[in-house]
DNA sequence: GCTCTTGAAGATCAC
DNA sequence: GTGATCTACAAGAGC
């Protein structure tokens, strides 16, 4: 019915560590990054870090660097339900997290990247599904509770649309009615039925005038 | 469970027409009003207005004057589910009408009276239950739909309370945790893990500093 | 009892 | 994809 929390690998970065390239000399910015990643990879191996699922030492540099999760490249690919990345907007929409929860890096680590749509747009904020789910399930009590909330919000959203439509229809009808009413005013004069409200006199026709004490 | 749309005669004005008094001369403000009402009552009789329920000519002056409903004093008392008056606040709470709907006198006639709680407070706005119900039932589709909406809002209100409580508990826990964390900082220095976001460098500890290009 | 202020939440749109 | 802006709505304090 609706695309809810679908696992999507759009923003899982290309696996840089499989690329073959070790030449020195001048490097383009991206190549610099690759080299840096490679260095960090070596460091992680030297630290003796192992994947929490399969004990491989082929730790994913970025997942460890930004989210402090030890997982190998293989397990990362095998378990997108844990290690795929979500944009901030997706976190809001799919996991019903708020702006302030997402803003606080102490609650949820974030990987800040240039916006892929246009480089001049605001940076893209990426979160790790595993951490987002843990946070959201805890916030709503359980996955089932989150699902309930989600469906409820969908309903509300739909109702709002219907309501808005209905209101617009009424506005329109009112306008035509008002036009008719105005033309009738030309024939029979309207008698104002003022009521005092503070310093204002109000008529049911909508007119209100200031009240002067004598 | 909750006091919903209970019929309440708090603001049904005292029945002025049964009071015996016809003396002339100087009148106190309230007595003036009574006399005026009496004159208007006579006028209504002369116009040949009759109660829409029992054909009596003993029309309630104020109900006719402010709400344009022809009803006798007796029927008014007999049918509080139609002719009792509601304050604006009650209309909002019991019939889920909005500020803007209630403000517009063309939608719902209103009788403006001094505030009974304190004369310096804002005027009290009284609406006729019959008209309010018609408007609200129409707005929500039916009385049953309105009831549904009402219960839904009650639930939401309750949930908000729970949520607020839970949040406050979390805030408290966080504070104690932060205090512990801060004391640990005295022992082992925190290494900032800055990420660039626009012209700002942000660390996951919350610190952010401006970025200077070199 | 009413209104004003404040705040969280949804929808839109330019970047 | 994001953040700023606008809107409607709810809760609280003061009048
Ligand atoms: Zn592994
Ligand atoms: Zn009658």
Coordinates of N, CA, C and O (backbone and C1' of nucleotides) in Angstrom, one line a residue, chain A residues 10-11 88-89 117 123 125, chain D residues 1-4 7-9:
Chain A
X10 N 20.8 3.2 -2.3 CA 21.1 4.4 -3.0 C 22.4 5.1 -2.5 O 23.3 5.5 -3.3
X11 N 22.5 5.3 -1.2 CA 23.6 6.0 -0.7 C 24.6 5.2 0.0 O 25.4 5.7 0.8
X88 N 18.5 11.9 6.2 CA 17.8 12.5 7.3 C 16.3 12.6 7.0 O 15.4 12.3 7.9
X89 N 16.0 12.9 5.8 CA 14.5 13.0 5.4 C 13.9 11.6 5.5 O 12.8 11.5 6.0
X117 N 22.2 15.8 -5.3 CA 21.3 16.4 -6.3 C 22.0 17.6 -7.0 O 21.8 17.9 -8.2
X123 N 24.2 20.1 2.6 CA 24.8 18.8 2.7 C 23.8 17.7 3.0 O 22.8 17.9 3.7
X125 N 22.7 14.4 5.0 CA 23.0 13.7 6.3 C 22.7 12.3 6.2 O 21.5 11.9 6.0
Chain D
dG1 P 16.8 11.9 -2.2 O5' 17.3 13.1 -1.4 C5' 18.7 13.1 -1.0 C4' 18.9 14.2 -0.1 C3' 18.1 14.2 1.2 O3' 19.0 14.4 2.3 C1' 17.8 16.2 0.0
dT2 P 18.5 14.8 3.7 O5' 18.5 16.4 3.8 C5' 19.7 17.1 3.4 C4' 19.4 18.6 3.6 C3' 18.8 19.0 4.9 O3' 19.7 19.9 5.5 C1' 17.7 20.0 3.1
dG3 P 19.4 20.3 7.0 O5' 18.8 21.8 6.8 C5' 19.5 22.7 6.0 C4' 18.7 24.0 5.9 C3' 18.1 24.5 7.2 O3' 18.3 25.9 7.2 C1' 16.3 24.1 5.6
dA4 P 17.7 26.8 8.4 O5' 16.6 27.7 7.6 C5' 16.9 28.3 6.3 C4' 15.7 29.0 5.8 C3' 14.9 29.8 6.8 O3' 14.4 31.0 6.2 C1' 13.5 28.1 5.9
dT7 P 0.7 32.0 6.1 O5' 0.1 30.7 6.7 C5' -0.3 29.7 5.9 C4' -0.8 28.5 6.8 C3' -1.7 28.9 7.9 O3' -3.1 28.4 7.5 C1' 0.0 27.4 8.7
dA8 P -4.3 28.7 8.5 O5' -4.3 27.4 9.4 C5' -4.2 26.1 8.8 C4' -4.2 25.0 9.9 C3' -5.2 25.3 11.0 O3' -5.8 24.0 11.3 C1' -3.0 25.2 11.9
dC9 P -7.1 24.0 12.3 O5' -6.4 23.4 13.7 C5' -5.6 22.3 13.6 C4' -4.8 22.2 14.9 C3' -5.6 22.3 16.2 O3' -5.5 21.1 16.9 C1' -3.5 23.5 16.2

